PDB file of C-alpha atoms in Angstrom:
ATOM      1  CA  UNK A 409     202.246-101.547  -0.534  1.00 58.00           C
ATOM      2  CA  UNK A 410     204.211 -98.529  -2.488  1.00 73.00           C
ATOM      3  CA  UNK A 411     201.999 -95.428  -2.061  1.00 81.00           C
ATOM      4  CA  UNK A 412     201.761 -93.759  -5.629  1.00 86.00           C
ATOM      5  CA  UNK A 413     203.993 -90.599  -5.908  1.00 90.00           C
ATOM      6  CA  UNK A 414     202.225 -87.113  -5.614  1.00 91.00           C
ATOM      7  CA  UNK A 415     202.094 -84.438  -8.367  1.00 93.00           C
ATOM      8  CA  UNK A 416     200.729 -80.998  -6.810  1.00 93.00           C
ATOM      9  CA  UNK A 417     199.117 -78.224  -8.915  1.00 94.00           C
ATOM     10  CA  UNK A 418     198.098 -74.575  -8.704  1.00 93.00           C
ATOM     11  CA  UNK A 419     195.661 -72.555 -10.880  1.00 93.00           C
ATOM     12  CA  UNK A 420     195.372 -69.205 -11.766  1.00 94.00           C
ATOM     13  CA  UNK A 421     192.574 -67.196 -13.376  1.00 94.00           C
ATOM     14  CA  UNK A 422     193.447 -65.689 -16.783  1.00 96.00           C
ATOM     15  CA  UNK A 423     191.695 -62.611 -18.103  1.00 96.00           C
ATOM     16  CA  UNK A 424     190.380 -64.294 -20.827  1.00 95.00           C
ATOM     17  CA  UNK A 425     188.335 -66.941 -18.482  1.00 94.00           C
ATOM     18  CA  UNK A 426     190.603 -69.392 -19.264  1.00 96.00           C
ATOM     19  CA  UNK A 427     192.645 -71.555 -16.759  1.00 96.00           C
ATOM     20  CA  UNK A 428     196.942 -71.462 -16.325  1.00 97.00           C
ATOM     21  CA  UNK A 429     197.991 -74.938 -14.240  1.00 96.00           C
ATOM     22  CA  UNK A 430     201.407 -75.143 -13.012  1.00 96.00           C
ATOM     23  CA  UNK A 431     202.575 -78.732 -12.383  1.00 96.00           C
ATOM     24  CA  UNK A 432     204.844 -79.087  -9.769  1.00 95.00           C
ATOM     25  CA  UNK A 433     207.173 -81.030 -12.596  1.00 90.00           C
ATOM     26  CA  UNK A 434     207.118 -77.930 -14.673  1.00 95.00           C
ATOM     27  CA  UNK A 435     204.169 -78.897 -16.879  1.00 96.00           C
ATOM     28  CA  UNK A 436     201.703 -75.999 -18.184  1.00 98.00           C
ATOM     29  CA  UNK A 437     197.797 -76.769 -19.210  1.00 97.00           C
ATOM     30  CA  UNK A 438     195.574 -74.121 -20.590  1.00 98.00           C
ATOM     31  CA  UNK A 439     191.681 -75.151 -19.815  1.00 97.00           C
ATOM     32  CA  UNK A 440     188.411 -73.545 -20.939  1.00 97.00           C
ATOM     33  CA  UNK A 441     185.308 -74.957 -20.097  1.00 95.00           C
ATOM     34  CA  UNK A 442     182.606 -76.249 -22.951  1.00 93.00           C
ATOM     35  CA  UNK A 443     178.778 -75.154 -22.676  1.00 89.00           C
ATOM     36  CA  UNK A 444     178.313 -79.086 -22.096  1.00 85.00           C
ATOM     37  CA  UNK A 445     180.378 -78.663 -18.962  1.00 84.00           C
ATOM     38  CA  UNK A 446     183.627 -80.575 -20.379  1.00 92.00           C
ATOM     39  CA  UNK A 447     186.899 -79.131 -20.186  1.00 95.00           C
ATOM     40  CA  UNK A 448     188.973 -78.814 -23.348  1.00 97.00           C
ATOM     41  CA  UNK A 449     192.653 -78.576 -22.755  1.00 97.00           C
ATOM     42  CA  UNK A 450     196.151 -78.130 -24.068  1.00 98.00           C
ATOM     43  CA  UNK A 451     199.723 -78.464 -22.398  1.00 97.00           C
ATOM     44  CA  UNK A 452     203.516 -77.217 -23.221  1.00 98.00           C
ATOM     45  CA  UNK A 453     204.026 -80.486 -24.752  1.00 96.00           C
ATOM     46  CA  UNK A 454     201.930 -80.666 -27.323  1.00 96.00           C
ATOM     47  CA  UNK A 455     198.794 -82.538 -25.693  1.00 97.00           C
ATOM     48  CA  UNK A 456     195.689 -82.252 -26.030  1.00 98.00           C
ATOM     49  CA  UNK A 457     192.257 -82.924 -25.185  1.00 98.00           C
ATOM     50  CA  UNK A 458     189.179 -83.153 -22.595  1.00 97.00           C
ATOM     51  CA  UNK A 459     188.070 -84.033 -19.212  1.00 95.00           C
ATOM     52  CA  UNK A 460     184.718 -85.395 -18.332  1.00 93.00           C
ATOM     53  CA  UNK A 461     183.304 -85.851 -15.102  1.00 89.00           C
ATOM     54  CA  UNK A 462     181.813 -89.192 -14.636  1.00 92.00           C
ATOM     55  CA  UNK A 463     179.508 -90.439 -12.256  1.00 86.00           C
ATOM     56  CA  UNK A 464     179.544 -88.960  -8.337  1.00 85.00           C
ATOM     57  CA  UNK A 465     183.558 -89.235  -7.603  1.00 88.00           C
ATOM     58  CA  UNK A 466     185.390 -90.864 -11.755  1.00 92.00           C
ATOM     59  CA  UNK A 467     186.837 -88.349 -13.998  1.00 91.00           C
ATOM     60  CA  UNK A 468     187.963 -89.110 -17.834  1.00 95.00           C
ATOM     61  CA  UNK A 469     190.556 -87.592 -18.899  1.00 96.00           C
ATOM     62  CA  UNK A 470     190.560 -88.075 -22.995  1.00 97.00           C
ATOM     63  CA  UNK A 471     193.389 -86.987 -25.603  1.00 97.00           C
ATOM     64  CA  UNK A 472     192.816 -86.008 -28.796  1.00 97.00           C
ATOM     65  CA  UNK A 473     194.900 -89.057 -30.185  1.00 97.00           C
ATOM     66  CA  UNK A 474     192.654 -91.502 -28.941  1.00 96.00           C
ATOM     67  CA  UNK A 475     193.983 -92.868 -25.559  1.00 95.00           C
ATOM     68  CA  UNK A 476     191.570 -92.085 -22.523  1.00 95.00           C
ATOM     69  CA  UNK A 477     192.187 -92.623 -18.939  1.00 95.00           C
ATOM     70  CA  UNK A 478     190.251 -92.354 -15.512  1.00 95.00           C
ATOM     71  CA  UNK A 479     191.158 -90.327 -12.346  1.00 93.00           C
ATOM     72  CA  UNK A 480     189.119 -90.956  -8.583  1.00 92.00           C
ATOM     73  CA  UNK A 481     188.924 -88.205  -6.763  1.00 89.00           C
ATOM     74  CA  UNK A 482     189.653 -88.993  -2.696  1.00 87.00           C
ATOM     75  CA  UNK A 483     188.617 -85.751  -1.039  1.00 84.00           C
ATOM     76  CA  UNK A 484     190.882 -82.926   0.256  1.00 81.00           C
ATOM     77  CA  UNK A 485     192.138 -81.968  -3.463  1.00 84.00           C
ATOM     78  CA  UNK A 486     193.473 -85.357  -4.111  1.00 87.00           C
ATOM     79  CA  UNK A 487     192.831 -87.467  -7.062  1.00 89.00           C
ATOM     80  CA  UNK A 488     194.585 -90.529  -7.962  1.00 90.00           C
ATOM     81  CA  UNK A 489     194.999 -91.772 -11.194  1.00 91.00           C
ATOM     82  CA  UNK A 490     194.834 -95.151 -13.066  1.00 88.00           C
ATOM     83  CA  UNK A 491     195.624 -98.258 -10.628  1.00 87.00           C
ATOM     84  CA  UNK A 492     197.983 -95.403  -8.791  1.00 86.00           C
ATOM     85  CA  UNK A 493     200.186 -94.259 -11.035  1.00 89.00           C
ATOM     86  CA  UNK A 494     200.467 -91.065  -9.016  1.00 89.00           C
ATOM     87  CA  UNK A 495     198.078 -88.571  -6.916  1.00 89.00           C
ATOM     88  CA  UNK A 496     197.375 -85.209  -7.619  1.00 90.00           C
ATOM     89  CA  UNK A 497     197.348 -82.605  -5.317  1.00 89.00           C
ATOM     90  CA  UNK A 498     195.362 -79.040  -5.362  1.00 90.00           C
ATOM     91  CA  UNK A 499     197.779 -77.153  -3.293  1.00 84.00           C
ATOM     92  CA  UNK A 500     194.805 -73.972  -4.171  1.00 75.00           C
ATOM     93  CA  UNK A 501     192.738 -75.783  -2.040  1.00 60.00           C
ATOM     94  CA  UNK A 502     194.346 -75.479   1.347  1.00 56.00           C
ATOM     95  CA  UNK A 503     196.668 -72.681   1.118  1.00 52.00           C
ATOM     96  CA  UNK A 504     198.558 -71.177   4.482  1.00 51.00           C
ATOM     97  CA  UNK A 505     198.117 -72.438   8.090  1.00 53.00           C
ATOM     98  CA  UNK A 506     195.160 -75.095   6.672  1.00 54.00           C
ATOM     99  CA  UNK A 507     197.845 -76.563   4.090  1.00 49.00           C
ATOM    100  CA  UNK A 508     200.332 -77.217   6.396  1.00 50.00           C
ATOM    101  CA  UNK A 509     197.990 -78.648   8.772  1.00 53.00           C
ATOM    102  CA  UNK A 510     197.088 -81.376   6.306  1.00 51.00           C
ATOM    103  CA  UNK A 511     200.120 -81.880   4.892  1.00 52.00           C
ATOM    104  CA  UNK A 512     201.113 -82.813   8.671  1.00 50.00           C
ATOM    105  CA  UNK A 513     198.446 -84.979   8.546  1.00 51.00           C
ATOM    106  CA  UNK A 514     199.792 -87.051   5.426  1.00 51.00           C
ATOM    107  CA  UNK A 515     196.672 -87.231   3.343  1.00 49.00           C
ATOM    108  CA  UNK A 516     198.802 -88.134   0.549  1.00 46.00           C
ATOM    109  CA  UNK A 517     200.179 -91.515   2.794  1.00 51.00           C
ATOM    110  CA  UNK A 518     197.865 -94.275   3.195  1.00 60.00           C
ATOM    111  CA  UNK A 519     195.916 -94.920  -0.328  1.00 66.00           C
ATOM    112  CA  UNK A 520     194.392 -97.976  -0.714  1.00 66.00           C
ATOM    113  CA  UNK A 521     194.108-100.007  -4.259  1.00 62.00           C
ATOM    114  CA  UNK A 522     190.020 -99.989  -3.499  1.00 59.00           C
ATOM    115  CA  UNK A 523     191.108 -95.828  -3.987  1.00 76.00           C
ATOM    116  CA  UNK A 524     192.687 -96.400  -7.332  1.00 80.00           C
ATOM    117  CA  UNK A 525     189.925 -95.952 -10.848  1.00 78.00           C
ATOM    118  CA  UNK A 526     188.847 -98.326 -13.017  1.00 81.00           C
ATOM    119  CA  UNK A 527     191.340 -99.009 -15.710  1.00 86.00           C
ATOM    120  CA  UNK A 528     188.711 -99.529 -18.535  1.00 85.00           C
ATOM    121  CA  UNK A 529     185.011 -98.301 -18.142  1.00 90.00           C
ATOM    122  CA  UNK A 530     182.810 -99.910 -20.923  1.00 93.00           C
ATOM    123  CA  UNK A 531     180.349 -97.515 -23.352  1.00 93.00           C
ATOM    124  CA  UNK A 532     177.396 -98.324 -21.323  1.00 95.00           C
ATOM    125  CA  UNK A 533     178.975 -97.605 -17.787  1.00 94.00           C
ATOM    126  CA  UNK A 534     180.281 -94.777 -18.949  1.00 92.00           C
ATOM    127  CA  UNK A 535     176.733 -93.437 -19.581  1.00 94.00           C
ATOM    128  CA  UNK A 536     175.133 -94.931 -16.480  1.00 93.00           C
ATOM    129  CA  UNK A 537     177.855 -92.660 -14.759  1.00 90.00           C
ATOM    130  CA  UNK A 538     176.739 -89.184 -17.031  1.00 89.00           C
ATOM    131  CA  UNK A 539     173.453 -90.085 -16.194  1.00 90.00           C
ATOM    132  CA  UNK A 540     174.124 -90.690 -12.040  1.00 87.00           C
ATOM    133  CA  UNK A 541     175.914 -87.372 -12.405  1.00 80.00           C
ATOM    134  CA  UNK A 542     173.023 -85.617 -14.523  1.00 82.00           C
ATOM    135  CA  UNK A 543     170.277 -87.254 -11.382  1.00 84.00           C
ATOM    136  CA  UNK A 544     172.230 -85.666  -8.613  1.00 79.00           C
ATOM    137  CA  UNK A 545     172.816 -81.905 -10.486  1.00 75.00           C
ATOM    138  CA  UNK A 546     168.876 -82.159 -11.436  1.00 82.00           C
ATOM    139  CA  UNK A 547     167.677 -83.260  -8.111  1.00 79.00           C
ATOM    140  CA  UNK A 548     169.861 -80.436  -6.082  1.00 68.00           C
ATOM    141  CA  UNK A 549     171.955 -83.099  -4.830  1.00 56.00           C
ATOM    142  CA  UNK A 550     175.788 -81.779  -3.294  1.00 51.00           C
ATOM    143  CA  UNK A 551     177.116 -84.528  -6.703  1.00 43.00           C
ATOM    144  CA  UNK A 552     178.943 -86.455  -3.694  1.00 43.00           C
ATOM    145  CA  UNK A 553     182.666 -86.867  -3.877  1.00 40.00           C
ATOM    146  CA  UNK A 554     185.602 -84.385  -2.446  1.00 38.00           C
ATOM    147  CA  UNK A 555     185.472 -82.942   0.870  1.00 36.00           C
ATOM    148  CA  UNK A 556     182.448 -80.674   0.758  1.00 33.00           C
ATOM    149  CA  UNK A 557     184.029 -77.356   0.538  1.00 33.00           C
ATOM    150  CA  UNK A 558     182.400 -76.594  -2.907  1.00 32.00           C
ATOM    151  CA  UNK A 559     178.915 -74.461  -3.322  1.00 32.00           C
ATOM    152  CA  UNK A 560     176.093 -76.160  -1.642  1.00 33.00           C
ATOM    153  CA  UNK A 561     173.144 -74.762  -4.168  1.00 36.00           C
ATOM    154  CA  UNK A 562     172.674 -77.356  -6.502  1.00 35.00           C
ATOM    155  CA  UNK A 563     175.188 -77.146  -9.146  1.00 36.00           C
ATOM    156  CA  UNK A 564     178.427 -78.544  -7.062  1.00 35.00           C
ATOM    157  CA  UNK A 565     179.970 -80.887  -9.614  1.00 37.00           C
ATOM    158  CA  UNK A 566     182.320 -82.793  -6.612  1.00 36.00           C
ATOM    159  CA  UNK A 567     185.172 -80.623  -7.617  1.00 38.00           C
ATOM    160  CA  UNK A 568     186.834 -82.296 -10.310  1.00 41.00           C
ATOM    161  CA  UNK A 569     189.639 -80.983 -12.355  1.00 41.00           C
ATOM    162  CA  UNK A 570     191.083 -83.023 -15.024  1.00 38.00           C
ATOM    163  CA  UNK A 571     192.232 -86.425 -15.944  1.00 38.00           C
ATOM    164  CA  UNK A 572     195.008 -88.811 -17.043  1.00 33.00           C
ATOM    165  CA  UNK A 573     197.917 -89.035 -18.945  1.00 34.00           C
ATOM    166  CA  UNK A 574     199.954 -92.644 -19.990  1.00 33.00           C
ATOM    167  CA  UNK A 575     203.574 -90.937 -20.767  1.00 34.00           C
ATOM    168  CA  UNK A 576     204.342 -89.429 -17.237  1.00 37.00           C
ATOM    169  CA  UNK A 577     202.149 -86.713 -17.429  1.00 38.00           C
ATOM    170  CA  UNK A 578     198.928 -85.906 -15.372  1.00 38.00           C
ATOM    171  CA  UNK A 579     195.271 -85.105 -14.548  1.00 43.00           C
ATOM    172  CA  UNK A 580     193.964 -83.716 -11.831  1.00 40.00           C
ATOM    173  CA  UNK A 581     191.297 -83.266  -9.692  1.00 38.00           C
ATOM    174  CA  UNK A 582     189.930 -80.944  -6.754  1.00 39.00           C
ATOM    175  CA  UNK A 583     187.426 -80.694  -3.941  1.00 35.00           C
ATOM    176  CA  UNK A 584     185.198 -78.088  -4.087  1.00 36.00           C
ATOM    177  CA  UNK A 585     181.946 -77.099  -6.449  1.00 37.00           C
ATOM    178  CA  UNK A 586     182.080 -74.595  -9.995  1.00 38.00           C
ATOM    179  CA  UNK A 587     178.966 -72.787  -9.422  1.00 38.00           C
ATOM    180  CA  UNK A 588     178.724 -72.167 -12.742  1.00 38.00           C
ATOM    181  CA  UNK A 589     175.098 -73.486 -13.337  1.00 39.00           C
ATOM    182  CA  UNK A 590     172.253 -70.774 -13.389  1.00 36.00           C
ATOM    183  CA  UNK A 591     174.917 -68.416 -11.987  1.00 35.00           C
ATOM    184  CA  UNK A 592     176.895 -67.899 -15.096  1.00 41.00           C
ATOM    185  CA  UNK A 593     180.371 -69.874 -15.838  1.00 45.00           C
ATOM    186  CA  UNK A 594     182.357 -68.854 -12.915  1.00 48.00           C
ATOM    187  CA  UNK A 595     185.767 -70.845 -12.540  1.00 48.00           C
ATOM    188  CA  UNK A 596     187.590 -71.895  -9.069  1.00 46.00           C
ATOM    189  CA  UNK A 597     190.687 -73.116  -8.686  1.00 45.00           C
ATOM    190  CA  UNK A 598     188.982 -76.683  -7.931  1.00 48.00           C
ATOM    191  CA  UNK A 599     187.594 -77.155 -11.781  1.00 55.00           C
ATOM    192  CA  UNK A 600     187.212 -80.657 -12.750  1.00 54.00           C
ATOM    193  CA  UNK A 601     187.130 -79.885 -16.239  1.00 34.00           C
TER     194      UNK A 601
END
């Protein structure tokens, strides 16, 4: 089996609240978060759109031309995309000695087709998914998915960051919680969308 190639990321914090990612291709996304907890994005290439978190570990990543696509987020910053069209990798998560550690380990090598996302997700899915996601913020719940290094009060959203993009571009997802619940709209480096 070919193992997907792997597109890493960084983030950084912009004065105005919103979000710079780098794409280790030399793509650039601006991101802002929406009051309903979407993220709303734009690249250097004249893309658009949002990313939706779906359900405990699914993200959908929509453009504003129509075409939609769906990321699954693995744990350790690593999210792969479609039926594995690539991985992509939150090198913010694990910087220094901790990065290197698991790069040594290969958590990139080793994904497994029952890994990949769905390649279509019906209306009604798609809902039974916001609403699964809704349950587990209202009930305190961690929201399940990435590798637990996100906020443990309630409002963890799994640590997604973005989605999917047909025409060799990307999504992207993390592994640790917003916080931005009761406790304001605080961004991290491991933003879903």
């Amino acid at each position: 089996m070919t193992q997907p190639p792997e597109i890493t990321y960084s983030d950084e914090l912009l004065a105005d609240g919103t979000v710079h990612r780098r794409y280790s291709d030399g793509r650039n996304e601006w991101r802002s978060r929406s009051s309903d907890g979407r993220i709303h994005w734009r690249d250097d290439r004249g893309d658009s759109g949002t990313d939706e978190r779906l359900g405990r570990d699914l993200v959908k990543r929509s453009h504003a031309d129509g075409r939609a696509g769906y990321g699954r987020d693995i744990g350790y910053g690593r999210t792969v995309w479609g039926q594995g069209q690539y991985v992509l990798v939150n090198r913010s998560s694990f910087p220094g000695r901790l990065g290197v550690v698991l790069g040594a380990l290969g958590l990139g090598a080793g994904i497994a087709a029952v890994q990949y996302a769905p390649e279509l997700l019906s209306s009604d899915e798609e809902e039974e998914l916001r609403r699964e996601a809704e349950r587990a913020r209202s009930s305190g719940g961690d929201g399940g998915g990435g590798d637990g290094s996100g906020s443990s009060d309630g409002d963890d959203d799994g640590g997604f960051d973005d989605g999917f993009d047909d025409h060799g571009g990307f999504g992207t997802a993390g592994d640790g919680g917003d916080d931005h619940g009761a406790h304001g709209d605080a961004w991290d480096g491991d933003d879903f969308g």
